[in-house]
Structures are given as structure tokens and as C-alpha cells.
Coordinates of C-alpha atoms in Angstrom, one line a residue:
X1 CA -30.7 -22.5 -17.7
X2 CA -32.4 -20.2 -15.5
X3 CA -32.7 -23.5 -12.5
X4 CA -29.4 -24.3 -13.1
X5 CA -27.8 -20.6 -12.2
X6 CA -30.3 -20.7 -9.4
X7 CA -29.1 -23.7 -8.0
X8 CA -25.5 -22.6 -8.3
X9 CA -26.2 -19.2 -6.7
X10 CA -27.9 -21.3 -4.2
X11 CA -24.9 -23.3 -3.5
X12 CA -23.0 -20.6 -3.4
X13 CA -24.7 -18.6 -0.9
X14 CA -24.5 -21.7 1.4
X15 CA -20.8 -22.6 0.9
X16 CA -20.4 -19.0 1.7
X17 CA -22.2 -19.2 4.6
X18 CA -20.7 -22.1 5.9
X19 CA -17.1 -20.2 5.1
X20 CA -18.5 -17.7 7.7
X21 CA -19.6 -19.4 10.0
X22 CA -16.2 -21.1 10.4
X23 CA -14.1 -17.5 9.9
X24 CA -16.4 -16.5 12.5
X25 CA -14.7 -19.1 14.8
X26 CA -13.5 -16.2 16.8
X27 CA -11.9 -15.4 20.3
X28 CA -13.9 -12.9 22.6
X29 CA -12.7 -10.0 24.8
X30 CA -10.6 -12.0 27.2
X31 CA -11.9 -12.1 31.3
X32 CA -9.4 -10.2 32.4
X33 CA -9.6 -7.4 30.1
X34 CA -13.3 -7.1 31.1
X35 CA -12.3 -6.7 34.5
X36 CA -9.4 -4.7 34.1
X37 CA -11.2 -1.4 32.1
X38 CA -7.7 -0.5 31.3
X39 CA -6.4 -2.8 30.5
X40 CA -9.9 -3.3 27.5
X41 CA -9.5 0.6 26.6
X42 CA -5.3 0.2 26.5
X43 CA -5.8 -2.6 24.3
X44 CA -8.2 -1.1 21.8
X45 CA -6.2 2.6 21.7
X46 CA -3.1 0.4 20.9
X47 CA -4.8 -1.9 18.1
X48 CA -6.3 1.1 15.8
X49 CA -2.8 2.9 16.4
X50 CA -1.2 0.1 15.2
X51 CA -3.5 -1.5 12.9
X52 CA -3.4 -4.6 14.9
X53 CA -6.1 -6.8 12.8
X54 CA -5.8 -10.2 15.1
X55 CA -6.6 -7.8 18.0
X56 CA -9.5 -6.3 15.9
X57 CA -10.9 -9.5 14.6
X58 CA -10.7 -11.0 18.1
X59 CA -12.3 -8.5 19.8
X60 CA -15.0 -6.7 17.8
X61 CA -18.1 -7.5 16.3
X62 CA -18.9 -8.1 13.1
X63 CA -20.7 -4.4 12.2
X64 CA -17.6 -3.0 14.2
X65 CA -15.2 -4.5 12.7
X66 CA -16.6 -3.8 9.2
X67 CA -17.1 -0.1 9.7
X68 CA -13.4 0.3 11.1
X69 CA -12.1 -1.3 8.4
X70 CA -13.6 0.7 5.8
X71 CA -13.2 4.0 7.9
X72 CA -9.6 2.9 7.9
X73 CA -8.7 2.0 4.2
X74 CA -9.0 -1.3 5.3
X75 CA -5.8 -1.3 7.3
X76 CA -7.5 -1.3 10.4
X77 CA -5.2 1.8 11.8
X78 CA -6.7 5.4 12.9
X79 CA -4.2 8.0 12.1
X80 CA -5.7 10.4 14.3
X81 CA -5.1 8.6 17.5
X82 CA -1.9 7.7 16.0
X83 CA -1.2 11.2 15.7
X84 CA -1.4 11.6 19.3
X85 CA 1.3 9.4 20.3
X86 CA 1.4 6.2 22.7
X87 CA -0.5 5.7 25.6
X88 CA 1.1 7.2 29.0
X89 CA -2.1 6.5 30.9
X90 CA -5.4 4.9 31.4
X91 CA -8.4 5.6 33.8
X92 CA -11.2 4.1 32.8
X93 CA -14.5 3.3 34.9
X94 CA -17.6 0.8 34.5
X95 CA -20.8 2.2 34.0
X96 CA -24.4 0.7 34.9
X97 CA -25.1 -2.9 32.8
X98 CA -28.4 -2.8 31.0
X99 CA -29.9 -4.0 27.9
X100 CA -27.8 -6.7 28.1
X101 CA -24.8 -4.7 27.6
X102 CA -21.9 -3.1 29.8
X103 CA -20.9 0.1 29.4
X104 CA -17.6 1.6 29.6
X105 CA -16.1 5.4 30.1
X106 CA -12.2 6.1 29.9
X107 CA -10.3 9.3 30.1
X108 CA -6.7 8.2 28.1
X109 CA -3.5 10.5 28.1
X110 CA -0.9 10.7 25.2
X111 CA 1.9 12.6 24.7
X112 CA -0.1 15.2 22.3
X113 CA -3.4 15.3 23.9
X114 CA -6.4 12.8 25.5
X115 CA -8.8 10.7 24.0
X116 CA -12.1 10.4 25.8
X117 CA -13.9 7.1 25.1
X118 CA -17.7 5.4 25.6
X119 CA -17.8 1.6 25.1
X120 CA -20.4 -1.2 24.9
X121 CA -19.7 -4.8 25.6
X122 CA -22.1 -7.4 25.0
X123 CA -22.6 -9.3 27.6
X124 CA -23.4 -12.6 25.6
X125 CA -21.0 -12.8 23.0
X126 CA -18.1 -10.9 25.0
X127 CA -17.3 -8.6 22.5
X128 CA -17.1 -4.8 22.0
X129 CA -20.6 -3.7 19.8
X130 CA -19.8 0.3 20.1
X131 CA -17.2 2.9 20.3
X132 CA -17.3 6.1 20.6
X133 CA -14.7 9.1 21.2
X134 CA -13.6 12.5 21.3
X135 CA -9.7 13.4 20.5
X136 CA -8.1 16.2 22.0
X137 CA -5.0 17.3 20.9
X138 CA -2.6 20.1 22.7
X139 CA -4.4 22.7 20.9
X140 CA -7.3 21.1 19.1
X141 CA -10.3 19.2 20.1
X142 CA -12.2 16.7 17.5
X143 CA -15.5 14.7 18.4
X144 CA -15.4 11.3 17.1
X145 CA -12.4 12.3 15.2
X146 CA -12.1 10.2 11.6
X147 CA -9.5 10.8 10.1
X148 CA -9.6 14.0 8.4
X149 CA -12.1 15.6 10.5
X150 CA -12.4 19.0 11.5
X151 CA -11.0 20.9 14.6
X152 CA -11.9 23.8 17.2
X153 CA -8.8 25.5 18.9
X154 CA -8.6 25.3 22.4
X155 CA -5.9 25.9 25.5
X156 CA -4.7 22.8 27.8
X157 CA -6.8 23.8 30.8
X158 CA -10.1 23.5 28.5
X159 CA -8.9 20.3 27.2
X160 CA -8.5 18.8 30.1
X161 CA -11.7 20.5 31.9
X162 CA -13.8 19.4 28.9
X163 CA -12.8 16.0 28.7
X164 CA -13.6 15.1 32.4
X165 CA -17.2 17.4 32.1
X166 CA -17.3 14.6 28.7
X167 CA -16.9 11.9 31.0
X168 CA -18.9 13.1 34.2
X169 CA -21.9 13.6 31.6
X170 CA -21.5 10.6 30.1
X171 CA -21.8 8.7 33.5
X172 CA -24.7 10.7 34.8
X173 CA -26.4 9.7 30.7
X174 CA -26.2 6.0 32.3
X175 CA -28.6 6.1 34.8
X176 CA -31.1 6.4 32.6
X177 CA -31.5 3.2 30.5
X178 CA -34.3 4.5 28.4
X179 CA -32.2 7.6 28.0
X180 CA -29.2 5.6 27.0
X181 CA -30.5 3.3 24.5
X182 CA -32.1 6.2 22.8
X183 CA -29.0 8.3 22.1
X184 CA -27.4 4.9 21.4
X185 CA -29.8 4.4 18.4
X186 CA -29.8 8.5 17.0
X187 CA -26.1 8.3 17.3
X188 CA -25.7 5.0 15.3
X189 CA -24.7 6.9 12.3
X190 CA -21.2 8.0 14.3
X191 CA -21.1 4.7 16.1
X192 CA -18.5 2.1 15.3
X193 CA -21.3 -1.0 16.0
X194 CA -19.6 -4.5 15.9
X195 CA -18.5 -7.7 17.6
X196 CA -15.6 -8.0 19.4
X197 CA -12.3 -9.9 19.4
X198 CA -9.1 -11.0 22.1
X199 CA -6.5 -8.5 23.2
X200 CA -2.8 -10.3 23.7
X201 CA -1.1 -9.4 27.2
X202 CA -0.2 -5.6 27.9
X203 CA 3.3 -6.3 27.4
X204 CA 2.9 -7.7 23.8
X205 CA 1.0 -5.0 22.4
X206 CA 2.8 -3.3 19.1
X207 CA 3.7 0.3 19.6
X208 CA 1.8 2.8 17.7
X209 CA 4.0 4.1 13.9
X210 CA 4.8 7.6 13.0
X211 CA 3.4 9.4 10.5
X212 CA 5.2 8.6 6.7
X213 CA 8.0 10.7 6.6
X214 CA 10.0 8.5 3.7
X215 CA 12.4 7.9 6.3
X216 CA 13.2 4.7 8.0
X217 CA 10.6 3.7 10.7
X218 CA 12.2 4.1 13.9
X219 CA 9.4 1.8 15.6
X220 CA 8.9 -0.6 13.3
X221 CA 11.9 -2.0 11.1
X222 CA 9.9 -3.5 8.7
X223 CA 7.9 -0.9 7.4
X224 CA 8.7 0.4 4.1
X225 CA 8.3 4.6 3.8
X226 CA 7.9 6.3 0.6
X227 CA 6.6 9.6 -1.2
X228 CA 4.2 8.8 -4.2
X229 CA 3.2 11.1 -7.0
X230 CA 0.2 9.9 -9.1
X231 CA -2.0 11.2 -12.0
X232 CA -5.4 9.2 -10.5
X233 CA -7.9 10.9 -9.5
X234 CA -8.0 10.9 -5.7
X235 CA -11.2 9.0 -3.9
X236 CA -12.2 9.9 -0.8
X237 CA -13.3 6.6 1.2
X238 CA -16.5 7.0 3.6
X239 CA -17.5 9.9 4.1
X240 CA -13.7 11.7 3.8
X241 CA -12.5 9.3 6.6
X242 CA -10.1 8.0 4.4
X243 CA -7.9 8.1 0.8
X244 CA -7.6 6.3 -1.9
X245 CA -6.5 6.8 -5.6
X246 CA -9.0 5.6 -8.8
X247 CA -7.9 4.4 -12.0
X248 CA -9.0 7.6 -13.6
X249 CA -6.8 10.5 -14.6
X250 CA -6.7 13.7 -12.6
X251 CA -6.0 17.0 -14.4
X252 CA -2.9 17.6 -12.3
X253 CA -0.4 15.6 -10.2
X254 CA -1.5 14.5 -6.5
X255 CA 1.8 14.3 -4.2
X256 CA 2.0 12.7 -0.8
X257 CA 3.8 9.4 1.2
X258 CA 2.9 6.3 1.8
X259 CA 3.9 3.0 4.6
X260 CA 3.9 -0.3 4.1
X261 CA 4.6 -3.2 6.5
X262 CA 6.5 -5.8 5.2
X263 CA 6.2 -9.3 6.8
X264 CA 8.3 -11.3 9.1
X265 CA 7.4 -14.3 6.8
X266 CA 8.3 -12.6 3.3
X267 CA 10.1 -14.4 0.5
X268 CA 12.3 -12.0 -1.6
X269 CA 10.3 -11.2 -4.7
X270 CA 7.2 -11.9 -3.7
X271 CA 4.1 -9.8 -2.1
X272 CA 2.2 -11.8 0.1
X273 CA -1.4 -11.2 0.5
X274 CA -4.5 -12.9 1.8
X275 CA -6.1 -16.1 -0.2
X276 CA -9.2 -14.6 -1.9
X277 CA -11.9 -17.0 -4.2
X278 CA -14.3 -15.1 -5.9
X279 CA -17.4 -17.4 -7.7
X280 CA -19.4 -15.3 -10.3
X281 CA -18.8 -12.4 -8.8
X282 CA -19.5 -13.3 -5.3
X283 CA -16.2 -13.4 -2.8
X284 CA -16.8 -17.1 -1.0
X285 CA -13.6 -17.1 0.9
X286 CA -11.2 -14.7 1.9
X287 CA -8.1 -15.8 4.0
X288 CA -7.7 -14.2 7.5
X289 CA -5.0 -11.3 7.8
X290 CA -1.7 -12.0 9.7
X291 CA 0.7 -9.4 9.7
X292 CA 3.6 -12.1 10.0
X293 CA 2.6 -13.4 7.1
X294 CA 1.0 -10.5 4.4
X295 CA 1.8 -7.2 3.2
X296 CA -0.3 -4.1 5.1
X297 CA -0.8 -1.1 4.0
X298 CA -0.4 1.3 6.9
X299 CA -1.1 4.7 5.5
X300 CA -1.7 6.7 2.8
X301 CA -1.1 10.4 3.2
X302 CA -1.8 13.1 0.9
X303 CA 0.8 15.9 0.6
X304 CA 1.1 19.4 -0.7
X305 CA 3.9 19.9 -3.5
X306 CA 5.3 22.5 -0.2
X307 CA 5.4 19.2 2.1
X308 CA 6.6 16.6 0.0
X309 CA 9.3 18.6 -1.0
X310 CA 10.3 18.9 2.7
X311 CA 10.7 15.3 3.1
X312 CA 12.3 15.0 -0.2
X313 CA 14.7 18.0 1.2
X314 CA 15.6 16.0 4.0
X315 CA 16.5 12.4 2.2
X316 CA 18.1 14.7 -0.3
X317 CA 21.6 14.2 1.8
X318 CA 22.0 10.6 0.8
X319 CA 22.5 11.9 -2.7
X320 CA 20.3 9.3 -4.5
X321 CA 17.2 8.0 -5.5
X322 CA 15.1 5.5 -7.2
X323 CA 11.8 6.1 -9.3
X324 CA 9.9 3.2 -9.8
X325 CA 7.2 3.2 -12.9
X326 CA 4.8 0.0 -12.8
X327 CA 3.2 -0.8 -15.8
X328 CA -0.7 -2.0 -17.0
X329 CA -3.2 -3.3 -14.9
X330 CA -2.1 -2.4 -12.0
X331 CA -4.5 -0.2 -9.0
X332 CA -2.6 1.7 -6.8
X333 CA -2.8 0.0 -3.5
X334 CA -1.1 -3.1 -5.8
X335 CA 1.6 -0.3 -7.3
X336 CA 2.3 0.9 -3.2
X337 CA 2.9 -3.1 -2.6
X338 CA 5.2 -3.7 -5.8
X339 CA 7.4 -0.7 -5.0
X340 CA 7.6 -1.5 -0.8
X341 CA 9.0 -4.9 -2.4
X342 CA 11.2 -3.5 -4.9
X343 CA 12.7 -1.4 -2.1
X344 CA 12.7 -3.8 0.7
X345 CA 14.4 -6.7 -1.1
X346 CA 17.1 -3.9 -2.6
X347 CA 17.4 -2.7 0.8
X348 CA 17.6 0.8 -1.3
X349 CA 19.1 3.6 1.3
X350 CA 18.2 6.4 -0.8
X351 CA 14.8 8.2 -1.3
X352 CA 12.2 5.7 -2.9
X353 CA 9.7 7.5 -5.1
X354 CA 6.4 5.6 -7.0
X355 CA 5.5 7.2 -10.1
X356 CA 1.7 6.0 -10.6
X357 CA 0.3 6.5 -13.8
X358 CA -3.9 6.2 -14.3
X359 CA -3.8 2.3 -15.1
X360 CA -7.7 1.6 -14.8
X361 CA -6.4 -1.7 -12.9
X362 CA -8.7 -4.2 -15.2
X363 CA -7.1 -6.5 -17.8
X364 CA -9.5 -5.1 -20.3
X365 CA -9.0 -2.2 -20.3
X366 CA -5.5 -2.0 -22.7
X367 CA -6.4 0.5 -24.4
X368 CA -6.9 2.7 -22.1
X369 CA -4.2 1.8 -19.7
X370 CA -2.2 2.7 -23.0
X371 CA -3.5 6.2 -23.4
X372 CA -2.8 6.7 -19.8
X373 CA 0.5 6.0 -20.2
X374 CA 1.0 8.3 -22.9
X375 CA -0.7 11.3 -21.1
X376 CA 1.5 10.3 -18.0
X377 CA 4.6 11.8 -19.6
X378 CA 4.7 15.6 -18.7
X379 CA 4.2 14.0 -15.1
X380 CA 7.1 11.7 -15.0
X381 CA 9.5 14.4 -16.3
X382 CA 8.2 16.6 -13.7
X383 CA 9.6 14.5 -11.0
X384 CA 12.4 13.9 -12.2
X385 CA 12.9 17.4 -12.7
X386 CA 11.8 18.3 -9.4
X387 CA 14.6 15.3 -8.1
X388 CA 17.5 16.5 -9.9
X389 CA 17.0 20.6 -10.2
X390 CA 14.8 21.7 -7.1
X391 CA 16.3 19.1 -4.5
X392 CA 19.4 18.4 -5.7
X393 CA 19.5 14.5 -5.7
X394 CA 22.9 13.5 -7.9
X395 CA 21.7 10.3 -9.0
X396 CA 18.3 9.6 -10.0
X397 CA 17.8 5.9 -10.9
X398 CA 14.3 4.5 -12.8
X399 CA 12.8 1.2 -13.1
X400 CA 10.1 0.8 -15.4
X401 CA 7.6 -2.1 -15.7
X402 CA 5.9 -3.5 -18.6
X403 CA 4.1 -0.4 -20.0
X404 CA 5.8 1.9 -17.6
X405 CA 8.0 1.6 -20.1
X406 CA 5.9 3.4 -22.7
X407 CA 5.6 6.2 -19.8
X408 CA 9.3 6.9 -19.3
X409 CA 11.1 6.1 -23.0
X410 CA 8.6 7.9 -24.5
X411 CA 9.1 10.8 -22.1
X412 CA 12.5 10.6 -22.0
X413 CA 12.8 10.8 -25.8
X414 CA 11.2 13.8 -25.7
X415 CA 12.7 15.4 -23.1
X416 CA 15.9 14.5 -24.4
X417 CA 15.7 17.1 -27.7
X418 CA 14.9 20.2 -24.8
X419 CA 17.9 22.5 -24.4
X420 CA 19.1 21.7 -21.2
X421 CA 17.8 18.1 -19.9
X422 CA 19.0 16.7 -16.6
X423 CA 20.5 13.5 -16.9
X424 CA 19.3 10.5 -15.1
X425 CA 21.6 7.6 -13.5
X426 CA 20.9 3.4 -14.5
X427 CA 17.3 3.1 -16.4
X428 CA 16.3 -0.5 -16.1
X429 CA 13.4 -1.3 -18.4
X430 CA 11.7 -4.6 -16.8
X431 CA 9.8 -6.9 -19.5
X432 CA 8.7 -3.5 -21.7
X433 CA 5.6 -3.5 -23.3
X434 CA 6.1 -1.1 -25.8
X435 CA 6.0 -1.9 -29.1
X436 CA 9.8 -3.1 -31.2
X437 CA 10.0 -0.3 -33.8
X438 CA 9.0 2.7 -31.5
X439 CA 11.6 1.3 -29.2
X440 CA 13.9 1.7 -31.5
X441 CA 13.6 5.1 -32.6
X442 CA 13.2 6.2 -28.7
X443 CA 16.5 4.7 -27.6
X444 CA 19.0 6.8 -29.4
X445 CA 17.8 9.6 -27.7
X446 CA 17.1 8.5 -24.3
X447 CA 20.5 7.2 -24.1
X448 CA 22.0 10.7 -24.6
X449 CA 20.5 11.7 -20.8
X450 CA 20.9 7.9 -19.0
X451 CA 24.2 6.8 -17.4
X452 CA 23.4 3.4 -18.7
X453 CA 20.5 1.5 -20.0
X454 CA 19.4 -2.2 -19.1
X455 CA 16.6 -4.2 -20.8
X456 CA 15.4 -7.4 -19.1
X457 CA 13.5 -9.2 -21.9
X458 CA 12.0 -12.6 -21.8
X459 CA 10.3 -15.6 -24.3
X460 CA 8.1 -16.7 -21.9
X461 CA 6.3 -13.6 -20.8
X462 CA 2.5 -14.6 -21.7
X463 CA 1.3 -11.1 -20.8
X464 CA 3.9 -9.4 -23.6
X465 CA 2.6 -12.0 -25.8
X466 CA -1.1 -11.1 -25.3
X467 CA -0.3 -7.4 -26.2
X468 CA 1.3 -8.6 -28.9
X469 CA -1.9 -9.8 -30.4
X470 CA -3.6 -6.6 -31.0
X471 CA -0.6 -4.4 -31.9
X472 CA 0.8 -7.1 -34.3
X473 CA 4.5 -6.5 -33.7
X474 CA 6.9 -7.9 -31.4
X475 CA 6.9 -6.3 -27.9
X476 CA 10.4 -4.6 -26.6
X477 CA 10.8 -6.9 -24.2
X478 CA 9.8 -9.7 -26.2
X479 CA 12.8 -12.5 -26.9
X480 CA 11.6 -13.6 -30.7
X481 CA 13.4 -16.4 -32.5
X482 CA 16.0 -13.8 -33.8
X483 CA 16.8 -13.2 -30.0
X484 CA 16.1 -9.8 -28.1
X485 CA 17.0 -6.1 -29.0
X486 CA 20.5 -5.8 -29.1
X487 CA 22.0 -1.9 -29.5
X488 CA 25.2 0.1 -28.7
X489 CA 25.9 1.2 -25.2
X490 CA 22.6 -0.9 -24.0
X491 CA 22.6 -3.8 -22.1
X492 CA 20.3 -6.6 -23.3
X493 CA 19.7 -9.7 -20.7
X494 CA 17.4 -12.7 -21.3
X495 CA 15.3 -13.7 -18.4
X496 CA 13.9 -16.4 -19.7
X497 CA 15.0 -19.4 -17.9
X498 CA 14.3 -18.0 -14.5
X499 CA 11.4 -16.8 -12.9
X500 CA 8.0 -18.5 -11.5
X501 CA 5.4 -15.8 -11.4
X502 CA 2.7 -17.2 -9.4
X503 CA 0.1 -16.2 -11.5
X504 CA 1.6 -18.1 -14.2
X505 CA 1.8 -15.1 -16.9
X506 CA 5.8 -15.0 -16.2
X507 CA 5.7 -10.8 -16.3
X508 CA 7.1 -9.8 -13.1
X509 CA 10.2 -11.6 -13.0
X510 CA 12.9 -8.7 -12.2
X511 CA 10.8 -8.2 -8.6
X512 CA 9.8 -12.2 -8.2
X513 CA 13.7 -13.7 -8.9
X514 CA 15.9 -13.3 -6.3
X515 CA 18.8 -13.4 -8.9
X516 CA 17.2 -10.5 -11.0
X517 CA 17.3 -8.5 -7.7
X518 CA 20.5 -9.3 -6.8
X519 CA 21.4 -8.3 -10.5
X520 CA 19.6 -5.1 -10.3
X521 CA 20.8 -3.8 -6.8
X522 CA 24.4 -4.2 -8.0
X523 CA 23.6 -2.4 -11.1
X524 CA 22.4 0.5 -8.8
X525 CA 24.9 0.4 -6.4
X526 CA 28.0 -0.1 -8.3
X527 CA 27.1 0.7 -12.6
X528 CA 29.1 -2.5 -13.2
X529 CA 28.4 -4.1 -16.4
X530 CA 27.5 -7.5 -16.4
X531 CA 28.3 -10.4 -16.1
X532 CA 27.4 -9.1 -12.4
X533 CA 26.4 -12.5 -11.4
X534 CA 27.6 -15.9 -11.7
X535 CA 24.0 -16.9 -13.5
X536 CA 25.1 -14.2 -16.1
X537 CA 26.8 -16.1 -19.3
X538 CA 27.5 -14.1 -22.6
X539 CA 26.0 -15.2 -25.9
X540 CA 27.3 -16.3 -27.9
X541 CA 29.7 -18.0 -25.8
X542 CA 33.8 -17.0 -24.9
X543 CA 35.9 -16.6 -26.8
X544 CA 33.5 -14.8 -28.8
X545 CA 32.6 -11.3 -27.9
X546 CA 29.0 -11.1 -26.0
X547 CA 26.2 -9.5 -28.2
X548 CA 23.9 -10.0 -25.2
X549 CA 23.1 -11.9 -21.8
X550 CA 21.4 -14.6 -21.1
X551 CA 20.6 -16.0 -17.3
X552 CA 21.2 -20.0 -16.8
X553 CA 19.1 -22.1 -14.4

């Protein structure tokens, strides 16, 4: 048995090595960029501002590429460079060639300051192997400027003088080869080391994107910007240079904004990501990223409650907001993707807010997730109250998926019993993973503070069937042999007949079928009752009065 395991492991290693050779057959820095340092530097700056992974893959060495992706949370996008604004001019100079490398220095001007660069190009591979930089804003300067780094106050003249002095010192330092190499090794912990890829012509370089504002991006119409509130613990990654959120529970709410880019090849209802194949815990193959084909998280930006409120206030003129609450077995990144997909597919015009509770993001942590859902109830009510009472949104609709319905329904049923609860608009319950008997008890109170309730249920939902095993009770999103839950003043729609969930669990029909997306859009925008689409038929058939509704293939 041990020999078999060893053989399998060796096979995996060989396959991984073979695939790596294929994947690593990348382009290199083109000769025109090597001959024109201005184009070389401009390309790198644009790539880091826009998260152009194709350019980074083509120009950067493996170590440098991995370091950049790690520092930027996998996006390849440096938010401190982005804050400087687009490139206004580049003054790059080639230094001495030594030790098989060619070095460059550059001073790049931006609308909000300067960035000073030192790059080294491997002469054999024609890829960039080191990159160091200094960012100087109109009143601050940041050495090697990782996102979130510290700053010291300066005036404009001193910024320019400091940048020029730094470039002069760098040129003088290059005359001593040994000293240069010693400092390069000494600064390795602060240096992006890697091998470099291929830059498109300057005219094709993408423009940088703005910081998240929960408003449509003026520079990239395919970026979805939205706010989030989470009960997850923040996770400072790479020494605090980037941030995400774990599956652990936070004692307080965390606020922020996020930006997600939607690919040009996006199909309604899908979240397109690179293919990944893992074997015995080893990633044997991971497909290359393409912005035209895959979703990309452009930014995760923590905010203070006050900053969050300013963004919400700016959007309150549109008078409507949509809260999405994700389900069980969902990481924070997955929740960002799903929220962006729903907002994009609905072409939702108002303020989008993701409420992300502390799901562990693992299929085996069902009971942990369930307890986390209960603990998140107060946070959800807080968000609802902020939008309605503090920022005065006239209409707040809620889409809850799977176990997210447990958060929403239990929170609203208790909140409805308080002295003066605010009302919400449409409550859309997609495949609710809630005990059927518990749902029947909570629904009457919830109905008191909602303008409408719609339940999307399915007998083909295998994820709900799995959750029913430990619970021994049908879930509210099931359609058992005697039919789905039917209650007064609540619309029930059986979606068993449609939807093709890519992983075969049929648990995201509400977001993976265009007909349901269209139905939800009509519900939110008009509030009309079904049948809203020709695919909806009453059960029982006419002339009898329908008890509930069913999609037909």
C-alpha cells in the first residue's frame, strides 16, 4: 500500500511538472519594450494598476509573479499605484548591464504624485526579475509602497526633489557591480523577484480603475461595485498588504466595499472562473486566467462605518437597495462573485449590499455554518435598520439563498415583534435551507413587515436533500410528494423543471437560470404577482384557482 501511494505521488509530481512546463511556455518582454524603457515601465505600471494578469504572466518571472499575486490577493492590482491616477509621463533610463541583468530606473508622473522605479531584466529569459518602487503622493511618500503601507508628510517640491535624488543615487550605485548585487540580495525581502511576460502595444493598455465607490465605474463598464457587511474575521494577508475575510466569527461587524469585474464572455447565471484540478491535495493543473473569460475581484476595501455610510448616502437618491445573503459552504470570495453576478444579471440600478455571515466555506462544516447563521441575525437587522432609518432608502429588497434564509427569516421574525420595526420590500427566498416546521412558525411574523414574499423551491435540489439527512425534516425549499409549502399572501414557485447547476447539485437555480433571473427582475422592479413570464403555469391548471406556480420546460 505504501508503495502504491508513493507511485501515485510520483505520478502526480511528474504530471504537475509536465503541466508546469506547458503553462510556463509564456511570452517574454518584447524587444521594442527593452529598446524603449519608457514603454517597459509604462506597461508595468498600467498592468499593476488595472490587474492585467495576461501582461503580468507574459512579462514577469515566476517568483515575481507569485509575489505580486500574493500581495494583491490574487488580483494583480496594486491599489496604492491606482490611487496615483493614470500615467501622465515616463522618464526611464537604462543603467549598466551586469551579472546577466540589465537595470532600469524611471520616474513616472501621475495626476496625484510620482512613482519612482528600479527594475532588473534577465538578459537570458527577457523577463523582469526584480522591481522596487517608491510612491510619492502630493503630500505623502511611501517607500516600496505595499497597499496599506505607512506614509510621511511632504510638500510638492520636496517630493520631486526626493524622487530625483533617489534616481541619481541609484545610477551612481549601479557603477559598482558588487555593491549592487549585495544590496539586491539584502533587499530581497522587500523586492518583487520573478520572471517576466509580454506587453501589448501602449495603445491597447487598459486604463486604471477607480477605488470602490458602490457606484458604476466610469472607466470600466463591466465592473460591479457594491458595499458589504460581514460577521467574518478579517485576515491581513502578506504582512497586511492585502485583506480578505476568513470563516471565523468576528465579535463585531466589519464594513467595506468591493469591485468585481464581469468577463466579456459571461453567460447569464454563471460565475466563470479558471478550471482547477486537484489530486490528493495537490493542485495538478490550474487554467490560466483571462479577463475576457473569468470573473476577477478587483478590490476588497475595508471601510469605517462612517465611510460606508457616506457611500450609502450618495446612492440613497435612487431610493432602493438590494441585500443579498449567501448560503452554506460559501467563502467570502465566493460570496463576492455571486453577489456581483446577481447584480450584473439583474442590471440592478440601486445600491447593492452583500451581507456575508461567517460560513466556514467547507461542505463538512454544516453545523458550524448553521450556528454562525444564527449568530449573524443581529448583524442583518443592523444593516436593514441602517439602510431604512439612517440612510433613508425607501425600498430595501432582500434575496436570501440556502442557509442565508435562516439568517433572514429568524432575524425578521424576532424583529417584527419589536415596538417599531421597519418594513422591507420583496423578500425572495431561494432554495431555503430552513426546517419546514420552523419556517411555518416564522412566516406569519415575517409577513407583517414585508411587502411580498416569494419562495423558489425544487424537488431536484440535492443539497437540500443532504441537509435533510441530519435534520430528518423536509426543508422549506423542498418539493416533496405532497407539494411545496403554500401559505396565504406568499407566492410559491416550483423550479424543479429548470436549471442546470454546473456541479450537479441543482442548488443555485435562482442564479443560474435566465428565466428565474428575469422573473426576479420583474418582481423587484414592478412587484407584480405571477405569472410574470410565459414559462410560469398555475397548479392546478385553469380554470381552477392556482395554489402555487410551476416553471415548465
